[in-house]
Short mmCIF file of N, CA and C in Angstrom, two decimals:
data_model
loop_
_atom_site.label_atom_id
_atom_site.label_comp_id
_atom_site.label_asym_id
_atom_site.label_seq_id
_atom_site.Cartn_x
_atom_site.Cartn_y
_atom_site.Cartn_z
N UNK A 1 10.38 26.63 -18.53
CA UNK A 1 9.08 27.06 -18.98
C UNK A 1 8.57 26.19 -20.13
N UNK A 2 9.46 25.82 -21.05
CA UNK A 2 9.04 25.02 -22.20
C UNK A 2 8.52 23.65 -21.77
N UNK A 3 8.97 23.16 -20.63
CA UNK A 3 8.53 21.86 -20.14
C UNK A 3 7.04 21.79 -19.90
N UNK A 4 6.41 22.94 -19.69
CA UNK A 4 4.96 22.97 -19.48
C UNK A 4 4.20 22.50 -20.70
N UNK A 5 4.82 22.61 -21.86
CA UNK A 5 4.14 22.33 -23.11
C UNK A 5 4.72 21.12 -23.82
N UNK A 6 5.42 20.28 -23.08
CA UNK A 6 6.06 19.10 -23.67
C UNK A 6 5.43 17.84 -23.09
N UNK A 7 5.34 16.81 -23.91
CA UNK A 7 4.85 15.52 -23.43
C UNK A 7 5.89 14.83 -22.57
N UNK A 8 7.16 15.07 -22.91
CA UNK A 8 8.27 14.48 -22.18
C UNK A 8 9.47 15.41 -22.33
N UNK A 9 10.29 15.48 -21.30
CA UNK A 9 11.49 16.32 -21.36
C UNK A 9 12.70 15.40 -21.47
N UNK A 10 13.50 15.63 -22.50
CA UNK A 10 14.70 14.84 -22.75
C UNK A 10 15.90 15.56 -22.16
N UNK A 11 16.69 14.83 -21.36
CA UNK A 11 17.89 15.39 -20.74
C UNK A 11 19.08 14.52 -21.16
N UNK A 12 20.10 15.17 -21.66
CA UNK A 12 21.29 14.46 -22.13
C UNK A 12 22.19 13.99 -21.01
N UNK A 13 23.30 13.37 -21.38
CA UNK A 13 24.22 12.81 -20.38
C UNK A 13 24.90 13.90 -19.55
N UNK A 14 25.35 13.50 -18.38
CA UNK A 14 25.97 14.48 -17.48
C UNK A 14 27.22 15.09 -18.07
N UNK A 15 27.95 14.36 -18.93
CA UNK A 15 29.17 14.94 -19.50
C UNK A 15 28.87 16.04 -20.52
N UNK A 16 27.61 16.22 -20.90
CA UNK A 16 27.24 17.30 -21.81
C UNK A 16 27.01 18.61 -21.05
N UNK A 17 27.08 18.58 -19.74
CA UNK A 17 26.83 19.75 -18.91
C UNK A 17 28.11 20.15 -18.19
N UNK A 18 28.46 21.43 -18.29
CA UNK A 18 29.59 21.93 -17.51
C UNK A 18 29.23 21.99 -16.03
N UNK A 19 27.95 22.26 -15.76
CA UNK A 19 27.46 22.40 -14.40
C UNK A 19 26.52 21.23 -14.08
N UNK A 20 27.03 20.24 -13.37
CA UNK A 20 26.24 19.04 -13.03
C UNK A 20 25.05 19.38 -12.14
N UNK A 21 25.21 20.40 -11.30
CA UNK A 21 24.11 20.81 -10.44
C UNK A 21 22.96 21.39 -11.25
N UNK A 22 23.29 22.09 -12.34
CA UNK A 22 22.25 22.64 -13.22
C UNK A 22 21.45 21.50 -13.85
N UNK A 23 22.12 20.47 -14.31
CA UNK A 23 21.44 19.32 -14.91
C UNK A 23 20.48 18.69 -13.90
N UNK A 24 20.95 18.43 -12.69
CA UNK A 24 20.10 17.84 -11.66
C UNK A 24 18.94 18.78 -11.33
N UNK A 25 19.20 20.09 -11.29
CA UNK A 25 18.15 21.06 -11.01
C UNK A 25 17.06 21.02 -12.09
N UNK A 26 17.47 20.91 -13.34
CA UNK A 26 16.50 20.84 -14.44
C UNK A 26 15.61 19.61 -14.27
N UNK A 27 16.23 18.46 -14.01
CA UNK A 27 15.47 17.22 -13.84
C UNK A 27 14.52 17.33 -12.67
N UNK A 28 15.01 17.81 -11.55
CA UNK A 28 14.17 17.93 -10.35
C UNK A 28 13.03 18.92 -10.56
N UNK A 29 13.30 20.02 -11.23
CA UNK A 29 12.26 21.01 -11.47
C UNK A 29 11.15 20.45 -12.35
N UNK A 30 11.53 19.76 -13.41
CA UNK A 30 10.51 19.16 -14.28
C UNK A 30 9.67 18.15 -13.50
N UNK A 31 10.33 17.28 -12.75
CA UNK A 31 9.61 16.25 -12.01
C UNK A 31 8.74 16.84 -10.90
N UNK A 32 9.31 17.72 -10.10
CA UNK A 32 8.62 18.17 -8.90
C UNK A 32 7.70 19.36 -9.14
N UNK A 33 8.03 20.23 -10.08
CA UNK A 33 7.21 21.42 -10.29
C UNK A 33 6.24 21.27 -11.45
N UNK A 34 6.70 20.68 -12.54
CA UNK A 34 5.85 20.56 -13.72
C UNK A 34 5.07 19.26 -13.74
N UNK A 35 5.60 18.25 -13.06
CA UNK A 35 4.91 16.98 -12.98
C UNK A 35 5.01 16.13 -14.23
N UNK A 36 5.82 16.55 -15.18
CA UNK A 36 5.95 15.78 -16.41
C UNK A 36 7.06 14.75 -16.33
N UNK A 37 7.03 13.77 -17.22
CA UNK A 37 8.09 12.76 -17.22
C UNK A 37 9.38 13.30 -17.82
N UNK A 38 10.48 12.70 -17.40
CA UNK A 38 11.81 13.06 -17.88
C UNK A 38 12.46 11.80 -18.42
N UNK A 39 13.05 11.92 -19.60
CA UNK A 39 13.81 10.83 -20.18
C UNK A 39 15.27 11.24 -20.17
N UNK A 40 16.09 10.48 -19.44
CA UNK A 40 17.51 10.78 -19.28
C UNK A 40 18.30 9.82 -20.16
N UNK A 41 19.12 10.40 -21.03
CA UNK A 41 19.98 9.58 -21.88
C UNK A 41 21.41 9.63 -21.36
N UNK A 42 22.00 8.46 -21.10
CA UNK A 42 23.40 8.45 -20.68
C UNK A 42 24.33 8.65 -21.88
N UNK A 43 25.60 8.80 -21.59
CA UNK A 43 26.60 8.99 -22.63
C UNK A 43 26.60 7.80 -23.60
N UNK A 44 26.78 8.10 -24.88
CA UNK A 44 26.88 7.10 -25.94
C UNK A 44 25.65 6.21 -26.06
N UNK A 45 24.48 6.77 -25.77
CA UNK A 45 23.27 5.97 -25.93
C UNK A 45 22.41 6.54 -27.04
N UNK A 46 21.68 5.67 -27.65
CA UNK A 46 20.66 6.10 -28.61
C UNK A 46 19.41 5.30 -28.29
N UNK A 47 18.30 5.90 -28.49
CA UNK A 47 17.04 5.26 -28.12
C UNK A 47 16.07 5.48 -29.27
N UNK A 48 16.07 4.57 -30.21
CA UNK A 48 15.20 4.71 -31.38
C UNK A 48 13.84 4.09 -31.13
N UNK A 49 13.84 2.89 -30.57
CA UNK A 49 12.60 2.21 -30.23
C UNK A 49 12.75 1.61 -28.84
N UNK A 50 11.65 1.52 -28.17
CA UNK A 50 11.67 0.93 -26.84
C UNK A 50 10.92 -0.40 -26.92
N UNK A 51 11.72 -1.46 -27.01
CA UNK A 51 11.17 -2.81 -27.14
C UNK A 51 11.30 -3.64 -25.88
N UNK A 52 12.12 -3.15 -24.94
CA UNK A 52 12.35 -3.90 -23.70
C UNK A 52 12.56 -2.90 -22.56
N UNK A 53 11.68 -2.94 -21.59
CA UNK A 53 11.71 -2.00 -20.47
C UNK A 53 11.86 -2.76 -19.15
N UNK A 54 12.67 -2.20 -18.27
CA UNK A 54 12.70 -2.64 -16.88
C UNK A 54 11.91 -1.61 -16.09
N UNK A 55 10.81 -2.05 -15.50
CA UNK A 55 9.99 -1.18 -14.65
C UNK A 55 10.37 -1.46 -13.21
N UNK A 56 11.00 -0.48 -12.56
CA UNK A 56 11.31 -0.60 -11.14
C UNK A 56 10.03 -0.38 -10.36
N UNK A 57 9.54 -1.43 -9.71
CA UNK A 57 8.22 -1.37 -9.09
C UNK A 57 8.30 -1.47 -7.58
N UNK A 58 7.70 -0.48 -6.91
CA UNK A 58 7.60 -0.52 -5.45
C UNK A 58 6.17 -0.24 -4.98
N UNK A 59 5.22 -0.30 -5.91
CA UNK A 59 3.79 -0.11 -5.62
C UNK A 59 3.45 1.30 -5.16
N UNK A 60 4.33 2.25 -5.39
CA UNK A 60 4.05 3.65 -5.02
C UNK A 60 3.27 4.34 -6.13
N UNK A 61 2.69 5.47 -5.81
CA UNK A 61 2.00 6.27 -6.82
C UNK A 61 2.94 6.72 -7.92
N UNK A 62 4.19 7.01 -7.56
CA UNK A 62 5.18 7.43 -8.55
C UNK A 62 5.50 6.29 -9.51
N UNK A 63 5.63 5.08 -8.98
CA UNK A 63 5.88 3.92 -9.85
C UNK A 63 4.69 3.67 -10.77
N UNK A 64 3.50 3.87 -10.27
CA UNK A 64 2.30 3.71 -11.10
C UNK A 64 2.32 4.70 -12.26
N UNK A 65 2.73 5.93 -11.98
CA UNK A 65 2.81 6.94 -13.05
C UNK A 65 3.90 6.59 -14.06
N UNK A 66 5.00 6.00 -13.60
CA UNK A 66 6.04 5.55 -14.52
C UNK A 66 5.49 4.46 -15.44
N UNK A 67 4.71 3.56 -14.89
CA UNK A 67 4.09 2.51 -15.70
C UNK A 67 3.15 3.13 -16.73
N UNK A 68 2.40 4.12 -16.31
CA UNK A 68 1.47 4.79 -17.24
C UNK A 68 2.23 5.48 -18.37
N UNK A 69 3.34 6.13 -18.04
CA UNK A 69 4.14 6.81 -19.07
C UNK A 69 4.77 5.81 -20.04
N UNK A 70 5.20 4.67 -19.53
CA UNK A 70 5.82 3.71 -20.46
C UNK A 70 4.78 3.14 -21.42
N UNK A 71 3.50 3.12 -21.01
CA UNK A 71 2.44 2.70 -21.93
C UNK A 71 2.42 3.58 -23.17
N UNK A 72 2.79 4.84 -23.00
CA UNK A 72 2.73 5.79 -24.10
C UNK A 72 3.95 5.76 -25.01
N UNK A 73 5.09 5.32 -24.49
CA UNK A 73 6.31 5.42 -25.30
C UNK A 73 6.90 4.09 -25.75
N UNK A 74 6.52 3.00 -25.11
CA UNK A 74 7.06 1.69 -25.49
C UNK A 74 6.33 1.17 -26.73
N UNK A 75 7.04 0.37 -27.51
CA UNK A 75 6.47 -0.23 -28.70
C UNK A 75 5.35 -1.21 -28.31
N UNK A 76 4.40 -1.37 -29.20
CA UNK A 76 3.35 -2.36 -29.00
C UNK A 76 4.00 -3.73 -28.83
N UNK A 77 3.51 -4.49 -27.90
CA UNK A 77 4.01 -5.83 -27.59
C UNK A 77 5.44 -5.84 -27.04
N UNK A 78 5.89 -4.71 -26.51
CA UNK A 78 7.23 -4.64 -25.91
C UNK A 78 7.31 -5.59 -24.72
N UNK A 79 8.53 -5.99 -24.41
CA UNK A 79 8.78 -6.82 -23.23
C UNK A 79 8.95 -5.88 -22.04
N UNK A 80 8.27 -6.17 -20.95
CA UNK A 80 8.40 -5.39 -19.72
C UNK A 80 8.77 -6.34 -18.59
N UNK A 81 9.95 -6.12 -18.03
CA UNK A 81 10.36 -6.85 -16.85
C UNK A 81 10.04 -5.97 -15.65
N UNK A 82 9.09 -6.41 -14.85
CA UNK A 82 8.74 -5.70 -13.62
C UNK A 82 9.71 -6.20 -12.55
N UNK A 83 10.55 -5.31 -12.06
CA UNK A 83 11.59 -5.70 -11.11
C UNK A 83 11.28 -5.08 -9.75
N UNK A 84 11.14 -5.96 -8.77
CA UNK A 84 10.92 -5.55 -7.39
C UNK A 84 12.17 -5.93 -6.60
N UNK A 85 12.67 -5.00 -5.82
CA UNK A 85 13.88 -5.26 -5.04
C UNK A 85 13.48 -5.40 -3.58
N UNK A 86 13.73 -6.57 -3.02
CA UNK A 86 13.40 -6.87 -1.62
C UNK A 86 11.95 -6.52 -1.29
N UNK A 87 10.97 -7.00 -2.08
CA UNK A 87 9.58 -6.62 -1.81
C UNK A 87 9.03 -7.29 -0.56
N UNK A 88 8.19 -6.56 0.13
CA UNK A 88 7.51 -7.05 1.32
C UNK A 88 6.01 -6.99 1.05
N UNK A 89 5.30 -8.12 1.09
CA UNK A 89 3.85 -8.07 0.90
C UNK A 89 3.19 -7.30 2.04
N UNK A 90 2.41 -6.28 1.67
CA UNK A 90 1.65 -5.50 2.65
C UNK A 90 0.30 -5.15 2.05
N UNK A 91 -0.74 -5.02 2.87
CA UNK A 91 -2.06 -4.68 2.33
C UNK A 91 -2.09 -3.31 1.65
N UNK A 92 -1.32 -2.35 2.16
CA UNK A 92 -1.35 -1.00 1.59
C UNK A 92 -0.34 -0.81 0.46
N UNK A 93 0.51 -1.79 0.22
CA UNK A 93 1.54 -1.64 -0.81
C UNK A 93 1.42 -2.70 -1.88
N UNK A 94 2.30 -3.71 -1.79
CA UNK A 94 2.39 -4.72 -2.83
C UNK A 94 1.23 -5.69 -2.86
N UNK A 95 0.56 -5.93 -1.76
CA UNK A 95 -0.46 -6.96 -1.73
C UNK A 95 0.18 -8.32 -1.51
N UNK A 96 -0.60 -9.40 -1.55
CA UNK A 96 -0.08 -10.73 -1.21
C UNK A 96 0.92 -11.30 -2.22
N UNK A 97 0.85 -10.89 -3.48
CA UNK A 97 1.78 -11.39 -4.51
C UNK A 97 2.45 -10.20 -5.18
N UNK A 98 3.55 -9.69 -4.59
CA UNK A 98 4.18 -8.48 -5.11
C UNK A 98 4.46 -8.53 -6.62
N UNK A 99 3.98 -7.51 -7.32
CA UNK A 99 4.21 -7.37 -8.75
C UNK A 99 3.13 -7.96 -9.63
N UNK A 100 2.29 -8.83 -9.08
CA UNK A 100 1.29 -9.50 -9.92
C UNK A 100 0.23 -8.55 -10.45
N UNK A 101 -0.18 -7.58 -9.65
CA UNK A 101 -1.23 -6.66 -10.09
C UNK A 101 -0.77 -5.77 -11.24
N UNK A 102 0.43 -5.20 -11.14
CA UNK A 102 0.92 -4.34 -12.22
C UNK A 102 1.22 -5.19 -13.46
N UNK A 103 1.67 -6.41 -13.26
CA UNK A 103 1.94 -7.29 -14.41
C UNK A 103 0.64 -7.56 -15.17
N UNK A 104 -0.42 -7.84 -14.45
CA UNK A 104 -1.73 -8.09 -15.08
C UNK A 104 -2.19 -6.84 -15.83
N UNK A 105 -2.01 -5.68 -15.23
CA UNK A 105 -2.41 -4.43 -15.87
C UNK A 105 -1.64 -4.21 -17.18
N UNK A 106 -0.34 -4.40 -17.14
CA UNK A 106 0.48 -4.20 -18.34
C UNK A 106 0.17 -5.25 -19.41
N UNK A 107 -0.10 -6.47 -19.00
CA UNK A 107 -0.45 -7.52 -19.96
C UNK A 107 -1.76 -7.18 -20.68
N UNK A 108 -2.68 -6.54 -19.98
CA UNK A 108 -3.94 -6.11 -20.62
C UNK A 108 -3.68 -5.10 -21.73
N UNK A 109 -2.54 -4.42 -21.65
CA UNK A 109 -2.15 -3.46 -22.69
C UNK A 109 -1.27 -4.12 -23.75
N UNK A 110 -1.25 -5.42 -23.76
CA UNK A 110 -0.58 -6.22 -24.79
C UNK A 110 0.94 -6.21 -24.71
N UNK A 111 1.47 -6.02 -23.50
CA UNK A 111 2.91 -6.14 -23.29
C UNK A 111 3.23 -7.57 -22.83
N UNK A 112 4.41 -8.03 -23.17
CA UNK A 112 4.90 -9.32 -22.67
C UNK A 112 5.56 -9.04 -21.32
N UNK A 113 4.93 -9.46 -20.24
CA UNK A 113 5.35 -9.05 -18.91
C UNK A 113 5.86 -10.24 -18.11
N UNK A 114 6.95 -9.98 -17.37
CA UNK A 114 7.47 -10.97 -16.44
C UNK A 114 7.85 -10.24 -15.16
N UNK A 115 7.54 -10.84 -14.03
CA UNK A 115 7.85 -10.25 -12.73
C UNK A 115 9.11 -10.90 -12.17
N UNK A 116 10.01 -10.07 -11.66
CA UNK A 116 11.26 -10.54 -11.07
C UNK A 116 11.37 -9.94 -9.68
N UNK A 117 11.47 -10.80 -8.68
CA UNK A 117 11.68 -10.34 -7.31
C UNK A 117 13.15 -10.54 -6.98
N UNK A 118 13.89 -9.44 -6.92
CA UNK A 118 15.34 -9.48 -6.75
C UNK A 118 15.72 -9.19 -5.29
N UNK A 119 16.76 -9.83 -4.85
CA UNK A 119 17.33 -9.59 -3.52
C UNK A 119 18.50 -8.64 -3.69
N UNK A 120 18.53 -7.58 -2.90
CA UNK A 120 19.58 -6.57 -3.08
C UNK A 120 20.96 -7.08 -2.68
N UNK A 121 21.03 -7.92 -1.68
CA UNK A 121 22.33 -8.46 -1.27
C UNK A 121 23.36 -7.39 -0.95
N UNK A 122 22.91 -6.30 -0.37
CA UNK A 122 23.83 -5.22 0.00
C UNK A 122 24.01 -4.15 -1.06
N UNK A 123 23.52 -4.39 -2.27
CA UNK A 123 23.60 -3.37 -3.31
C UNK A 123 22.45 -2.37 -3.14
N UNK A 124 22.62 -1.19 -3.70
CA UNK A 124 21.53 -0.22 -3.69
C UNK A 124 20.47 -0.66 -4.69
N UNK A 125 19.25 -0.19 -4.50
CA UNK A 125 18.16 -0.51 -5.42
C UNK A 125 18.52 -0.05 -6.83
N UNK A 126 19.11 1.13 -6.96
CA UNK A 126 19.48 1.62 -8.29
C UNK A 126 20.50 0.71 -8.95
N UNK A 127 21.46 0.19 -8.18
CA UNK A 127 22.45 -0.74 -8.74
C UNK A 127 21.79 -2.05 -9.19
N UNK A 128 20.85 -2.56 -8.41
CA UNK A 128 20.15 -3.80 -8.77
C UNK A 128 19.37 -3.59 -10.07
N UNK A 129 18.64 -2.47 -10.15
CA UNK A 129 17.85 -2.20 -11.37
C UNK A 129 18.75 -2.05 -12.59
N UNK A 130 19.81 -1.29 -12.43
CA UNK A 130 20.70 -1.04 -13.57
C UNK A 130 21.43 -2.33 -13.99
N UNK A 131 21.88 -3.09 -13.03
CA UNK A 131 22.55 -4.36 -13.34
C UNK A 131 21.58 -5.30 -14.06
N UNK A 132 20.35 -5.37 -13.59
CA UNK A 132 19.35 -6.22 -14.24
C UNK A 132 19.11 -5.75 -15.68
N UNK A 133 18.98 -4.45 -15.86
CA UNK A 133 18.74 -3.90 -17.20
C UNK A 133 19.90 -4.21 -18.14
N UNK A 134 21.12 -4.03 -17.67
CA UNK A 134 22.30 -4.29 -18.50
C UNK A 134 22.43 -5.78 -18.85
N UNK A 135 22.24 -6.63 -17.85
CA UNK A 135 22.37 -8.07 -18.08
C UNK A 135 21.31 -8.61 -19.02
N UNK A 136 20.15 -7.97 -19.06
CA UNK A 136 19.04 -8.46 -19.87
C UNK A 136 18.80 -7.66 -21.14
N UNK A 137 19.69 -6.71 -21.43
CA UNK A 137 19.60 -5.96 -22.67
C UNK A 137 18.41 -5.04 -22.79
N UNK A 138 17.98 -4.47 -21.68
CA UNK A 138 16.83 -3.56 -21.71
C UNK A 138 17.19 -2.25 -22.39
N UNK A 139 16.22 -1.66 -23.08
CA UNK A 139 16.39 -0.37 -23.73
C UNK A 139 16.23 0.79 -22.75
N UNK A 140 15.51 0.55 -21.65
CA UNK A 140 15.09 1.64 -20.78
C UNK A 140 14.77 1.11 -19.39
N UNK A 141 15.06 1.93 -18.38
CA UNK A 141 14.58 1.70 -17.02
C UNK A 141 13.52 2.76 -16.75
N UNK A 142 12.36 2.34 -16.28
CA UNK A 142 11.30 3.28 -15.92
C UNK A 142 11.06 3.18 -14.42
N UNK A 143 11.12 4.32 -13.74
CA UNK A 143 10.88 4.34 -12.29
C UNK A 143 10.08 5.58 -11.93
N UNK A 144 9.48 5.52 -10.76
CA UNK A 144 8.86 6.71 -10.19
C UNK A 144 9.94 7.52 -9.51
N UNK A 145 9.98 8.81 -9.82
CA UNK A 145 11.00 9.68 -9.27
C UNK A 145 10.59 10.29 -7.96
N UNK A 146 11.51 10.32 -7.03
CA UNK A 146 11.31 10.93 -5.71
C UNK A 146 10.09 10.39 -4.99
N UNK A 147 10.03 9.07 -4.86
CA UNK A 147 8.97 8.45 -4.06
C UNK A 147 9.14 8.84 -2.59
N UNK A 148 10.39 9.08 -2.20
CA UNK A 148 10.67 9.61 -0.86
C UNK A 148 10.82 11.12 -1.00
N UNK A 149 10.78 11.82 0.10
CA UNK A 149 10.89 13.27 0.02
C UNK A 149 12.22 13.68 -0.58
N UNK A 150 12.22 14.83 -1.22
CA UNK A 150 13.43 15.35 -1.85
C UNK A 150 14.51 15.60 -0.79
N UNK A 151 14.11 16.09 0.36
CA UNK A 151 15.07 16.36 1.44
C UNK A 151 15.74 15.06 1.87
N UNK A 152 14.96 14.00 2.02
CA UNK A 152 15.54 12.71 2.41
C UNK A 152 16.55 12.24 1.35
N UNK A 153 16.19 12.38 0.07
CA UNK A 153 17.10 11.95 -0.99
C UNK A 153 18.37 12.80 -1.02
N UNK A 154 18.24 14.09 -0.74
CA UNK A 154 19.42 14.97 -0.75
C UNK A 154 20.42 14.51 0.32
N UNK A 155 19.90 14.21 1.52
CA UNK A 155 20.80 13.86 2.62
C UNK A 155 21.20 12.39 2.64
N UNK A 156 20.28 11.51 2.29
CA UNK A 156 20.55 10.08 2.41
C UNK A 156 20.78 9.38 1.07
N UNK A 157 20.49 10.09 -0.01
CA UNK A 157 20.60 9.46 -1.32
C UNK A 157 19.32 8.70 -1.63
N UNK A 158 19.29 8.11 -2.78
CA UNK A 158 18.11 7.35 -3.16
C UNK A 158 18.21 6.92 -4.61
N UNK A 159 17.26 6.12 -5.02
CA UNK A 159 17.25 5.56 -6.36
C UNK A 159 17.24 6.67 -7.41
N UNK A 160 16.37 7.65 -7.23
CA UNK A 160 16.26 8.74 -8.21
C UNK A 160 17.59 9.45 -8.38
N UNK A 161 18.15 9.88 -7.28
CA UNK A 161 19.40 10.63 -7.35
C UNK A 161 20.52 9.79 -7.96
N UNK A 162 20.60 8.52 -7.57
CA UNK A 162 21.64 7.65 -8.12
C UNK A 162 21.51 7.53 -9.64
N UNK A 163 20.30 7.32 -10.13
CA UNK A 163 20.11 7.15 -11.56
C UNK A 163 20.25 8.46 -12.33
N UNK A 164 19.93 9.57 -11.71
CA UNK A 164 20.16 10.87 -12.36
C UNK A 164 21.65 11.07 -12.59
N UNK A 165 22.44 10.71 -11.60
CA UNK A 165 23.88 10.96 -11.66
C UNK A 165 24.64 9.97 -12.53
N UNK A 166 24.31 8.69 -12.43
CA UNK A 166 25.21 7.66 -12.96
C UNK A 166 24.58 6.65 -13.90
N UNK A 167 23.43 6.89 -14.45
CA UNK A 167 22.77 5.87 -15.27
C UNK A 167 23.60 5.50 -16.49
N UNK A 168 23.66 4.20 -16.75
CA UNK A 168 24.32 3.69 -17.95
C UNK A 168 23.30 3.19 -18.97
N UNK A 169 22.03 3.22 -18.58
CA UNK A 169 20.91 2.83 -19.44
C UNK A 169 19.94 4.02 -19.43
N UNK A 170 19.29 4.33 -20.55
CA UNK A 170 18.29 5.41 -20.53
C UNK A 170 17.27 5.18 -19.40
N UNK A 171 16.86 6.29 -18.77
CA UNK A 171 15.96 6.22 -17.63
C UNK A 171 14.77 7.13 -17.86
N UNK A 172 13.58 6.59 -17.64
CA UNK A 172 12.36 7.38 -17.65
C UNK A 172 11.94 7.59 -16.21
N UNK A 173 11.83 8.86 -15.81
CA UNK A 173 11.39 9.20 -14.46
C UNK A 173 10.01 9.85 -14.55
N UNK A 174 9.12 9.43 -13.67
CA UNK A 174 7.79 10.04 -13.60
C UNK A 174 7.45 10.27 -12.14
N UNK A 175 6.61 11.26 -11.90
CA UNK A 175 6.22 11.58 -10.52
C UNK A 175 4.75 11.83 -10.46
#
């Protein structure tokens, strides 16, 4: 209920919960029912300032909302690495130059933006994003949560579920 009146809901690491299903339920409820962003902190992390963000970009409405939320919480002139995993140019999605449109938008907000088109090479999208964030010293990963249906993610897995369970870098989820 309190999430209705919060700008962002902070969720601690999974080891702080005796019931892991309760933690996932809280995150899913905030995202799917309240529509607010969730900031997930992994074990042994602190997040004082956000100077470097990895934005997982797939041109979905959820990813767009994650970009909008990071505008509100990242430091002025923060570095934003827009990371696309195996992007396919399509008229209804990425367009002819995947990542260029969101990069231009973020640069207009005075962020230092760079687009990275990564090949998964058999890794999951969540692994690629997290590995990129760790290797580049990012403070935060921002993604759109549950771009696919919740039922699909429950049965087949997905980026959201993977990062909820195992993130080693703070994660901002928006829907």
